[in-house]
mmCIF file of C-alpha atoms in Angstrom:
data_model
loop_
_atom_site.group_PDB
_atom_site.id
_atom_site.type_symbol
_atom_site.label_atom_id
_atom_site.label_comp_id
_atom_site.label_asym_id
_atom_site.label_seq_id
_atom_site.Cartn_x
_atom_site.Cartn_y
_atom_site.Cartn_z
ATOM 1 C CA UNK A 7 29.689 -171.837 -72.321
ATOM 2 C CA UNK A 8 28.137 -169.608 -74.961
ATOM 3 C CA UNK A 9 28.099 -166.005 -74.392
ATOM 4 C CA UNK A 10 25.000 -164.188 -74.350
ATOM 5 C CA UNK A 11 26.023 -162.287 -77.030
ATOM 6 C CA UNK A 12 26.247 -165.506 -79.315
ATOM 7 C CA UNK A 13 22.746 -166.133 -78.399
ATOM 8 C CA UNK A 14 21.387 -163.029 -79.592
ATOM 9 C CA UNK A 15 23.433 -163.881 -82.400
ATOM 10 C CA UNK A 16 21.895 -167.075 -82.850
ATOM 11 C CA UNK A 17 18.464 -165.715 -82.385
ATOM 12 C CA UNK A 18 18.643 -162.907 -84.977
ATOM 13 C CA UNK A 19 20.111 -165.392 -87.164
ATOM 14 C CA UNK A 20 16.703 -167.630 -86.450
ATOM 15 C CA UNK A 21 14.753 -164.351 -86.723
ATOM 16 C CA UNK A 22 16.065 -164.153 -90.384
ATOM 17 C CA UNK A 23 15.355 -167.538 -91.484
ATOM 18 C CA UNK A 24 11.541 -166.947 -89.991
ATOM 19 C CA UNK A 25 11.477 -163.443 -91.493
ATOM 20 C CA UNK A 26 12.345 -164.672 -94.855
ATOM 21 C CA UNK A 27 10.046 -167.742 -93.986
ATOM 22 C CA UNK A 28 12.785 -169.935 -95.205
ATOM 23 C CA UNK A 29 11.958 -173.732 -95.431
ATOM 24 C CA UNK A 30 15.444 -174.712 -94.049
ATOM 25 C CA UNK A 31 16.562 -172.242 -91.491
ATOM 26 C CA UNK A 32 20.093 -171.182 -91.507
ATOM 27 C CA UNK A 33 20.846 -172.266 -87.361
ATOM 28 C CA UNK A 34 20.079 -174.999 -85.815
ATOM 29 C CA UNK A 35 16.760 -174.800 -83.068
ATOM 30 C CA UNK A 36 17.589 -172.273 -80.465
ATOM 31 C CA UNK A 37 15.003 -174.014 -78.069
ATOM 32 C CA UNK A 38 15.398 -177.584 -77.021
ATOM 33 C CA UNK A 39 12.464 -179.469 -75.242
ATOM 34 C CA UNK A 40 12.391 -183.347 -74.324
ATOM 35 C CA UNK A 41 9.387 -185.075 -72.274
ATOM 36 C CA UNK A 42 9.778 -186.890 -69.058
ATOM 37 C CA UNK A 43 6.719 -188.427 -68.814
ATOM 38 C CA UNK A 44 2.953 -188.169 -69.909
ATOM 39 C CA UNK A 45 1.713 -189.430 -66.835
ATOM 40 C CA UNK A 46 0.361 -187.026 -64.837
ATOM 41 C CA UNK A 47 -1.302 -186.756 -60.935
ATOM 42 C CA UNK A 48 -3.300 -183.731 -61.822
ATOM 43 C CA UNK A 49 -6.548 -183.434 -64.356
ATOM 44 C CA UNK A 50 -6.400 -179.647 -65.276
ATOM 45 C CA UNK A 51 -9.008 -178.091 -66.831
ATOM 46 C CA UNK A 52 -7.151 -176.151 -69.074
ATOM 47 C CA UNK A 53 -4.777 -178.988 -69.796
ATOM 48 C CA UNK A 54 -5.576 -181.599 -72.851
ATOM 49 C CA UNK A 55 -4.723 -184.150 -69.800
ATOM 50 C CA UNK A 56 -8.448 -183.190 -68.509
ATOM 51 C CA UNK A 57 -9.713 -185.590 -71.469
ATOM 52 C CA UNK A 58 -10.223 -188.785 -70.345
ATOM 53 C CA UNK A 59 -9.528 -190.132 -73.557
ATOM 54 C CA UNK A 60 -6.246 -188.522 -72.914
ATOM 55 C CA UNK A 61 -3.728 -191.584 -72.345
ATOM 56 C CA UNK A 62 -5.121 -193.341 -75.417
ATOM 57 C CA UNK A 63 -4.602 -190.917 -78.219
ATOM 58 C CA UNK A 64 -0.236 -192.007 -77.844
ATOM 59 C CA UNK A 65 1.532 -194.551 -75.627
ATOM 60 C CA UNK A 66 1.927 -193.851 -72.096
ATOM 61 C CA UNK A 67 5.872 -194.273 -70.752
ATOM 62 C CA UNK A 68 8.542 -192.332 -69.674
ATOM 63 C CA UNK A 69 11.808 -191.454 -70.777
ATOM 64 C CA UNK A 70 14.761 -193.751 -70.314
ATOM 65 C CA UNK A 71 17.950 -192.726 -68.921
ATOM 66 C CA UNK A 72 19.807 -194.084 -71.872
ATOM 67 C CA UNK A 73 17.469 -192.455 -74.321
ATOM 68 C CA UNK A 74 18.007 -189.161 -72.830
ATOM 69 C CA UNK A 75 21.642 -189.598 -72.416
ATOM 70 C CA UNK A 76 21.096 -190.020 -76.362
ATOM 71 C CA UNK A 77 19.271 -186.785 -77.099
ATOM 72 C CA UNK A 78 21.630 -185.017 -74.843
ATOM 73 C CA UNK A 79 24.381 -185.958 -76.938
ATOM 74 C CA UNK A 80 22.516 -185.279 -80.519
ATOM 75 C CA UNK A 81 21.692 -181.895 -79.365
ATOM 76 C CA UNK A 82 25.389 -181.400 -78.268
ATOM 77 C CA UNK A 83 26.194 -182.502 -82.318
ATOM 78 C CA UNK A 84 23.532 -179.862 -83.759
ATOM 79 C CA UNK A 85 25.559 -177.179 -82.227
ATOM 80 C CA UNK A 86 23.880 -173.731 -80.902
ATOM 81 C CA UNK A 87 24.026 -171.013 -78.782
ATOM 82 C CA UNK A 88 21.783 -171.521 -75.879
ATOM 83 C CA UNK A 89 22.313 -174.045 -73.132
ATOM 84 C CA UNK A 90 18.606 -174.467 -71.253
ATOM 85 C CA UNK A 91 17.307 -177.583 -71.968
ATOM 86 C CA UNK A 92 13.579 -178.323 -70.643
ATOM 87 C CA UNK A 93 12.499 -181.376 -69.587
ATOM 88 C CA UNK A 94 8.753 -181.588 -69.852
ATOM 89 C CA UNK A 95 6.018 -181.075 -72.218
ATOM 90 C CA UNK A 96 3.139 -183.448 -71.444
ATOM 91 C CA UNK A 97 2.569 -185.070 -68.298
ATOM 92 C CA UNK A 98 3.862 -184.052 -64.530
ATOM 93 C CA UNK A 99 8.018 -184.939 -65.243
ATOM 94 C CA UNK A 100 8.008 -185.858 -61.160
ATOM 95 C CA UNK A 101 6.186 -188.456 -61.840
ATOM 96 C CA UNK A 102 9.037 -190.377 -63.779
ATOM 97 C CA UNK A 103 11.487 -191.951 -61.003
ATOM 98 C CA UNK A 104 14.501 -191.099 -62.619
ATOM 99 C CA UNK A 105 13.904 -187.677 -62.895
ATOM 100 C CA UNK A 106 16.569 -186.312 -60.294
ATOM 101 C CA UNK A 107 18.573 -188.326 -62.526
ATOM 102 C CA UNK A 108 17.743 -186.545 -65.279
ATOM 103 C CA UNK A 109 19.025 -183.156 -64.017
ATOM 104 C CA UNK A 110 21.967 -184.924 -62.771
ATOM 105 C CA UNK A 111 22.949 -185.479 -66.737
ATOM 106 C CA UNK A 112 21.899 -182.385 -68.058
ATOM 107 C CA UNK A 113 24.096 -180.189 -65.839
ATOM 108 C CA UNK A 114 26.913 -182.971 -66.221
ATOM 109 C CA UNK A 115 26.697 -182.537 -70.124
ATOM 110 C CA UNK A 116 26.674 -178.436 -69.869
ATOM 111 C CA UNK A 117 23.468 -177.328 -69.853
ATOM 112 C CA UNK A 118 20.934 -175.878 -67.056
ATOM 113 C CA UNK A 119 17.845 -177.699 -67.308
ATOM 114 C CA UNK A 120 13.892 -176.371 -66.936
ATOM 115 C CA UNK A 121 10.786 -178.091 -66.554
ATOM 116 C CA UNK A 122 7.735 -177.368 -65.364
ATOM 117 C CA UNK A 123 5.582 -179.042 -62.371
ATOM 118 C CA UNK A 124 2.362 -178.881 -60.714
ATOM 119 C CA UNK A 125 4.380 -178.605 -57.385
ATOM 120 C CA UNK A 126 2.323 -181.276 -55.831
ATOM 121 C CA UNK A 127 5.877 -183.689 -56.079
ATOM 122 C CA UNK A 128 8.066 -181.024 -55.396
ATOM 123 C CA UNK A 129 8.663 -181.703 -51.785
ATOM 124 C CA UNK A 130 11.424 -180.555 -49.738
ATOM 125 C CA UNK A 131 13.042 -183.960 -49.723
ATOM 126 C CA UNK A 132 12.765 -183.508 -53.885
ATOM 127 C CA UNK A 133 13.811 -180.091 -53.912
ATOM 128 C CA UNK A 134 16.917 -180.987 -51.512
ATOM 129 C CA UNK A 135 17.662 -184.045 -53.988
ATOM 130 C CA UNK A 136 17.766 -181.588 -56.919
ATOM 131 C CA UNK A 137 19.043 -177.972 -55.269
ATOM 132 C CA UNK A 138 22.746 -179.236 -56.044
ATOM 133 C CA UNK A 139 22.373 -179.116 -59.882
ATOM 134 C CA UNK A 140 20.318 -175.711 -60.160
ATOM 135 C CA UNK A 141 17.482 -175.814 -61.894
ATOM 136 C CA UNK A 142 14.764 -173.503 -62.963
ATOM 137 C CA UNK A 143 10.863 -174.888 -61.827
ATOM 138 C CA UNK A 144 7.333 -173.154 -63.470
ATOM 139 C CA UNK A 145 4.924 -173.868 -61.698
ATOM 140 C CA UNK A 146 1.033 -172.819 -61.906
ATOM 141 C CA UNK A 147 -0.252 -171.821 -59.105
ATOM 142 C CA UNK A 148 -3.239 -169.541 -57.571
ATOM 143 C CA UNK A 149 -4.029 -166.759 -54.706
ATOM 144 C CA UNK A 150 -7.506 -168.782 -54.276
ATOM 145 C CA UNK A 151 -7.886 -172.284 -52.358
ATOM 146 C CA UNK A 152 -10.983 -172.882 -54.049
ATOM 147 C CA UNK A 153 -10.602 -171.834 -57.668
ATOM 148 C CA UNK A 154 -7.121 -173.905 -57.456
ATOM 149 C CA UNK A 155 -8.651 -177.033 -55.869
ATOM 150 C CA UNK A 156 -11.729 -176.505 -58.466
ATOM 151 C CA UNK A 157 -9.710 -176.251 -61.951
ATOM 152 C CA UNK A 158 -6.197 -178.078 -61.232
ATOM 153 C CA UNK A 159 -5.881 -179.846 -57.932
ATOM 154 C CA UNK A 160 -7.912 -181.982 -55.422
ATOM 155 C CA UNK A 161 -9.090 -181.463 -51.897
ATOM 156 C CA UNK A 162 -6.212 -180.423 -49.902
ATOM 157 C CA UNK A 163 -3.876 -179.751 -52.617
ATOM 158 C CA UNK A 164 -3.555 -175.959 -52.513
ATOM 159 C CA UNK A 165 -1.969 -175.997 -49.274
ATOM 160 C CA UNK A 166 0.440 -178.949 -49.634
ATOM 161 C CA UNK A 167 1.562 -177.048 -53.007
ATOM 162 C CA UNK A 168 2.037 -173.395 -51.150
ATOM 163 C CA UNK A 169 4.037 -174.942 -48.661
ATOM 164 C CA UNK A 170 6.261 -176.767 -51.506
ATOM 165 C CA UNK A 171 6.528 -173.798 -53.157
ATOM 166 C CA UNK A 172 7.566 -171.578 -49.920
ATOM 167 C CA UNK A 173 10.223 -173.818 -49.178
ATOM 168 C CA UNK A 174 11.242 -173.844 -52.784
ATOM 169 C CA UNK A 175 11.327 -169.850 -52.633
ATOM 170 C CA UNK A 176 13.627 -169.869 -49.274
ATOM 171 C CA UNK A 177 15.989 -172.580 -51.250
ATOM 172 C CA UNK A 178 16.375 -170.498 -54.066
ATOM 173 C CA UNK A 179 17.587 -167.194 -51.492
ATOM 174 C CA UNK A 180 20.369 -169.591 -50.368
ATOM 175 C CA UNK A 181 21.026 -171.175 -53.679
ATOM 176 C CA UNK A 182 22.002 -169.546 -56.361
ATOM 177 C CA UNK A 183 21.737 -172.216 -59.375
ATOM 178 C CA UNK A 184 18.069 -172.569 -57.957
ATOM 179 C CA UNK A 185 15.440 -170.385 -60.088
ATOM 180 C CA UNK A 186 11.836 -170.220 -59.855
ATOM 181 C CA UNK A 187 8.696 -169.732 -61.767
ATOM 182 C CA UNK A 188 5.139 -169.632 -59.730
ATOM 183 C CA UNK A 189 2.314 -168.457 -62.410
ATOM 184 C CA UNK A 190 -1.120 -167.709 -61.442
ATOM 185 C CA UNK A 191 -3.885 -169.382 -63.038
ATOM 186 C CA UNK A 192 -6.588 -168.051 -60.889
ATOM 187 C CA UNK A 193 -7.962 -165.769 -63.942
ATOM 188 C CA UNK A 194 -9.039 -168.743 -65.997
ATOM 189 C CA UNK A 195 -12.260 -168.689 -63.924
ATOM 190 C CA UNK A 196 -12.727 -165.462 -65.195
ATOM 191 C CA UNK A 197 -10.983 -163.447 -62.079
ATOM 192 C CA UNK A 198 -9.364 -160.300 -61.843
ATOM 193 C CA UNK A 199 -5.854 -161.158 -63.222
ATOM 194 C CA UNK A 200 -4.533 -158.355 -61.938
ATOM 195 C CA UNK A 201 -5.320 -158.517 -58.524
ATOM 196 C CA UNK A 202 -5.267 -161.904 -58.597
ATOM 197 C CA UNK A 203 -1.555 -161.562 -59.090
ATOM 198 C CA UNK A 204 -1.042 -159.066 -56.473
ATOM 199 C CA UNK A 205 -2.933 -161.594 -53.599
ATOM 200 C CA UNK A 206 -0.623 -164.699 -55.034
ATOM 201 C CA UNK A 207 2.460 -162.288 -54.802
ATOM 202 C CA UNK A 208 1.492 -161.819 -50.607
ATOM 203 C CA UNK A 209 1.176 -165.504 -49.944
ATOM 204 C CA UNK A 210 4.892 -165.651 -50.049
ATOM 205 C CA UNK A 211 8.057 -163.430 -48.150
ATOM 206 C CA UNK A 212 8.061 -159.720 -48.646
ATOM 207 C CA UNK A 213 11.732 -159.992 -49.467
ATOM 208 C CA UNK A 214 12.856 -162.541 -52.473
ATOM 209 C CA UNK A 215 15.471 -162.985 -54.983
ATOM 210 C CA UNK A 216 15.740 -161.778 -57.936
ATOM 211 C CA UNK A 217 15.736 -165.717 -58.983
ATOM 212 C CA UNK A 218 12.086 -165.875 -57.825
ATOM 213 C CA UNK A 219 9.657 -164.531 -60.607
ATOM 214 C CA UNK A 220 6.145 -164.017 -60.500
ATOM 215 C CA UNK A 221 3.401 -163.782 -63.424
ATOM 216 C CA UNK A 222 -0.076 -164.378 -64.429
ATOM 217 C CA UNK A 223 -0.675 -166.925 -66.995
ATOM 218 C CA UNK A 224 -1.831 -165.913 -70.339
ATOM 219 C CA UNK A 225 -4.073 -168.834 -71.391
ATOM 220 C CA UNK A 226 -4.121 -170.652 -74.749
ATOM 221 C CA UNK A 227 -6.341 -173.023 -76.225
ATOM 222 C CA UNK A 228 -3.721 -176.370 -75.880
ATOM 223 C CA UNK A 229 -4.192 -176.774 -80.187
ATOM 224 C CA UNK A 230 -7.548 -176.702 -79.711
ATOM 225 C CA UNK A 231 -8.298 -178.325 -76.550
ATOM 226 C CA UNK A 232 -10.069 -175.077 -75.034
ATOM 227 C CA UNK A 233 -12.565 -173.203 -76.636
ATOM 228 C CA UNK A 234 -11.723 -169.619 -75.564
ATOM 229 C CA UNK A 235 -13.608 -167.990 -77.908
ATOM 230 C CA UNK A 236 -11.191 -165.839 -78.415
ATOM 231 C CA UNK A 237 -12.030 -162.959 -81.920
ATOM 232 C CA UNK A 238 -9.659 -163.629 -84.581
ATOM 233 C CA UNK A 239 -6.963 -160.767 -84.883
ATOM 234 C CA UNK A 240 -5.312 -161.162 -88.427
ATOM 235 C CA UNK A 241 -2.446 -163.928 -89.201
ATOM 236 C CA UNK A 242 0.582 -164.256 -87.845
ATOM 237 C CA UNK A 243 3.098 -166.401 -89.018
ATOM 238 C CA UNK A 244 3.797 -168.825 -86.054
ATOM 239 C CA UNK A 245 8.027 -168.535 -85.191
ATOM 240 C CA UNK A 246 7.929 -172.149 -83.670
ATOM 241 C CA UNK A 247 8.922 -174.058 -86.187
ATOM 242 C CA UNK A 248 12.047 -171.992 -86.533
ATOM 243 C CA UNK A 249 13.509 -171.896 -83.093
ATOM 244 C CA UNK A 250 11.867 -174.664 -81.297
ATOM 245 C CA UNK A 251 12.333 -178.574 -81.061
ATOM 246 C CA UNK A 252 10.424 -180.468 -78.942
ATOM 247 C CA UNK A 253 10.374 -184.421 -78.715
ATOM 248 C CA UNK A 254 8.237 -186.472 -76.510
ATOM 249 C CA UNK A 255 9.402 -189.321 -74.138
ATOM 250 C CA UNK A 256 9.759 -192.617 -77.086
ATOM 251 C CA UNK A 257 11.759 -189.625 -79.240
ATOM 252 C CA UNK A 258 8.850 -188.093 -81.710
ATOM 253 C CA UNK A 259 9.683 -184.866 -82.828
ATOM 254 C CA UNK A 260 6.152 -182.735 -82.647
ATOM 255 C CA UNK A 261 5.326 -179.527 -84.008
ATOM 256 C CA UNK A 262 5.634 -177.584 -80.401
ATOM 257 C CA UNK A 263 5.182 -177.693 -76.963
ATOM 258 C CA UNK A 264 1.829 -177.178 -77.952
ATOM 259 C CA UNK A 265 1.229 -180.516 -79.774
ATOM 260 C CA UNK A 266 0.817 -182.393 -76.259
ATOM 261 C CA UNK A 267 -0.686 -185.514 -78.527
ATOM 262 C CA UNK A 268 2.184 -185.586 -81.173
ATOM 263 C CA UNK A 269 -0.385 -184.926 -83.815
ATOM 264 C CA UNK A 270 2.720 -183.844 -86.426
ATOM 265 C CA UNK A 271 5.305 -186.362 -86.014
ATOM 266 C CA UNK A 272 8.722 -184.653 -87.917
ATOM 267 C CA UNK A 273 10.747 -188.032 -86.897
ATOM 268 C CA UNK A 274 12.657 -189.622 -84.435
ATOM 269 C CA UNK A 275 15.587 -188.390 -82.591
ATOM 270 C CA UNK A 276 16.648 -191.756 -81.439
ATOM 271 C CA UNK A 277 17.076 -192.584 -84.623
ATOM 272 C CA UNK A 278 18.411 -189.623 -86.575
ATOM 273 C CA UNK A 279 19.900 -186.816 -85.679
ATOM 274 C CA UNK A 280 18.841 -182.983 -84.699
ATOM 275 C CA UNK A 281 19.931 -181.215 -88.177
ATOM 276 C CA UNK A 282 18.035 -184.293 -90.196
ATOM 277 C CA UNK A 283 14.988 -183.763 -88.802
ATOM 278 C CA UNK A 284 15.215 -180.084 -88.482
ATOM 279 C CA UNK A 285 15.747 -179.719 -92.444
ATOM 280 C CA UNK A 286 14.046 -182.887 -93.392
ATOM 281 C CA UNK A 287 10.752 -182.924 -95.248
ATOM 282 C CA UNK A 288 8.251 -182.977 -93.291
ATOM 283 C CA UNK A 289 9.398 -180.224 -91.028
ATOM 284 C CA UNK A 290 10.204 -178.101 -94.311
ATOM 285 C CA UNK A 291 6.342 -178.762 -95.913
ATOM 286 C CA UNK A 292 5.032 -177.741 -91.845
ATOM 287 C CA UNK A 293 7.178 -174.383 -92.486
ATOM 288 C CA UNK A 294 5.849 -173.683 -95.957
ATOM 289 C CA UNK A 295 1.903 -174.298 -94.993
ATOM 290 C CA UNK A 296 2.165 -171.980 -92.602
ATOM 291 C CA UNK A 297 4.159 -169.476 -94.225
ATOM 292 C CA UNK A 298 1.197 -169.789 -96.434
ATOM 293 C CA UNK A 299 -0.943 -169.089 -94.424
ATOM 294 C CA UNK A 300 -2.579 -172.518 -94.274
ATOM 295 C CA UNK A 301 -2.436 -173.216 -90.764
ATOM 296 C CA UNK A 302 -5.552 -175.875 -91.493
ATOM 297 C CA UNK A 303 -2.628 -178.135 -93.723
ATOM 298 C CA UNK A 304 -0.601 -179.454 -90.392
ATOM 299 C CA UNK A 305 -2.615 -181.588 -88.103
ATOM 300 C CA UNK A 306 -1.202 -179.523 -84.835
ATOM 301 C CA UNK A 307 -2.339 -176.480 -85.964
ATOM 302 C CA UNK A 308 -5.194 -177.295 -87.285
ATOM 303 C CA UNK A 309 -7.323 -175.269 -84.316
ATOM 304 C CA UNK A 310 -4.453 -173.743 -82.240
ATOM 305 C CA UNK A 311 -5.489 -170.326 -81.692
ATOM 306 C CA UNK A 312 -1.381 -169.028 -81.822
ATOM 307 C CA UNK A 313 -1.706 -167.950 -85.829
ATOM 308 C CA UNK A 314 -4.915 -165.815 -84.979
ATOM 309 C CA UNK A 315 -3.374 -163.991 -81.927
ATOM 310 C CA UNK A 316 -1.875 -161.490 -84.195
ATOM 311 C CA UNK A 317 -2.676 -158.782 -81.171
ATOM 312 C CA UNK A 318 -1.179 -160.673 -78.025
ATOM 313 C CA UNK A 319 1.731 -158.832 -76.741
ATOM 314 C CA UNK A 320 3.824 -162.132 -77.294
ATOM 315 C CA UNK A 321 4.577 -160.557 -80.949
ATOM 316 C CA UNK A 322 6.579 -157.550 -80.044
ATOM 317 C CA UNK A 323 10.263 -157.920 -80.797
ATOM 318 C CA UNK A 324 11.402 -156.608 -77.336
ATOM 319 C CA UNK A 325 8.764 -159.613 -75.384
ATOM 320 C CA UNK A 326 9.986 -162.310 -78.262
ATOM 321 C CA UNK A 327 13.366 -161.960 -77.300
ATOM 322 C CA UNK A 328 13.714 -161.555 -73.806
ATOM 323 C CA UNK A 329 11.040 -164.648 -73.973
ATOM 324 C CA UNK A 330 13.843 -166.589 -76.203
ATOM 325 C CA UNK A 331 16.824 -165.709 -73.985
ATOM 326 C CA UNK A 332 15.047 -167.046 -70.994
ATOM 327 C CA UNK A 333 14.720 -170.408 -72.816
#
């Protein structure tokens, strides 16, 4: 198992290749992501899923447990430091059968995985079914019924989902391997983040792990699905496309967990491997438009509001790292 030390050697090493803006980093991706689904139960406001055009812009499936028995391996080949592997990007990854399956593998082939839910599936039976593996679950949540069952869920929802997530919270104090995410979205109706946070925080036990995190979500436009309005602050080179790879469910490498509609296809993992597509062409021209500040050149980018953030507190070396080694 990798050392943490080799991962901060593997990210500096990254850090390098994106300081240097080199077209064919020196590592291989420090972040690997792979989608379970792009079905979803839930029609988010904030989420591209919210179009109803949504499920015809790319084929609707769900990954197979061959084909992800296949990118497990081809990730394995590419080498690397870092040993989280997330299982989502589009879509609610509950919502594909196999999915317990799915974490069976990963922790079978070394690595921890991550995904991220709406909770709504995430029952105590499923959380039982998965608790043996470890796992790490982000989830979106609020500290408000209404504004919850207004911009993400339906009637009824918000309190099926707290009572998910308190039994999730009480698994991970008696399981270790068992780590937990619960964001608050309750701000994106223009709330008090803040205290928002602070009334989310109380719905749950006084006294909780240190496996048990809790944050407020800071919102992004989804490659322009949103329109946040949101002033331009200056250019900043974008550092996913030198630490990230994310495929979707039939094996399209995209530009980022961003690019929920695979508009920049870099290839196919099922059929070539990790370190071909990472250095290949078109990933190499995506690194030098944007290096060149010509965001507008890859179709992904086109109106994501990440190269104009230049502000956002997600720049600072300390947040950038700590955000990497918790990937």
């Amino acid at each position: 198992m990798p050392s943490v030390i080799s991962k901060i050697k593997h990210i500096a090493e990254l850090g390098a290749s994106y300081a240097l803006k080199l077209r064919r980093p020196m590592n291989p991706p420090y972040q690997f992501s792979i989608e379970a689904t792009n079905r979803c139960n839930f029609k988010c406001q904030f989420c591209p899923q919210s179009n109803p055009k949504h499920k015809d812009i790319r084929p609707v499936g769900e990954l197979t447990l061959e084909n992800f028995q296949c990118f497990v391996k081809k990730v394995k080949e590419a080498g690397g430091s870092n040993r989280n592997l997330s299982i989502c990007l589009d879509g609610e990854p509950l919502m594909n059968k196999a999915f317990p399956e799915l974490i069976k593998i990963t922790r079978q082939e070394g690595f921890f995985p991550r995904f991220s839910s709406n909770g709504r599936l995430l029952t105590p039976d499923m959380i039982e079914r998965l608790a043996p593996y470890g796992f790490l679950a982000s989830v979106d949540f609020s500290s408000d019924a209404e504004v919850f069952e207004t911009i993400r869920g339906r009637k009824g929802d918000f309190e099926i989902i707290l009572e998910n997530l308190r039994y999730l919270v009480d698994k991970a104090s008696k399981e270790p391997g068992v780590r937990v995410e619960i964001i608050d979205i309750t701000h994106f109706s223009q709330g008090d983040a803040e205290a928002s946070l602070k009334k989310m925080r109380g719905l749950f036990p006084e006294k909780i792990p240190p496996s048990v995190k809790f944050w407020s979500r800071e919102f992004h436009n989804f490659g322009g699905h949103l329109d946040l309005q949101k002033q331009k602050t200056g250019y900043k080179l974008c550092p996913y496309p030198w630490t990230s790879f994310t495929a979707t469910w039939d094996g399209n490498v995209v530009a980022c967990c961003r690019d929920t509609e695979a508009k920049t296809i870099l290839g196919n993992v099922f059929e070539q491997s990790v370190l071909e597509i990472w250095r290949g062409k078109p990933y190499q021209e995506m690194r030098e438009h944007l290096a060149a500040k010509h965001p507008e050149r890859v179709r992904a980018c086109v109106k994501c509001d990440m190269p104009w953030s230049r502000g956002s507190k997600r720049w600072g070396i300390g947040y950038a790292v700590s955000s990497l080694l918790r990937r």
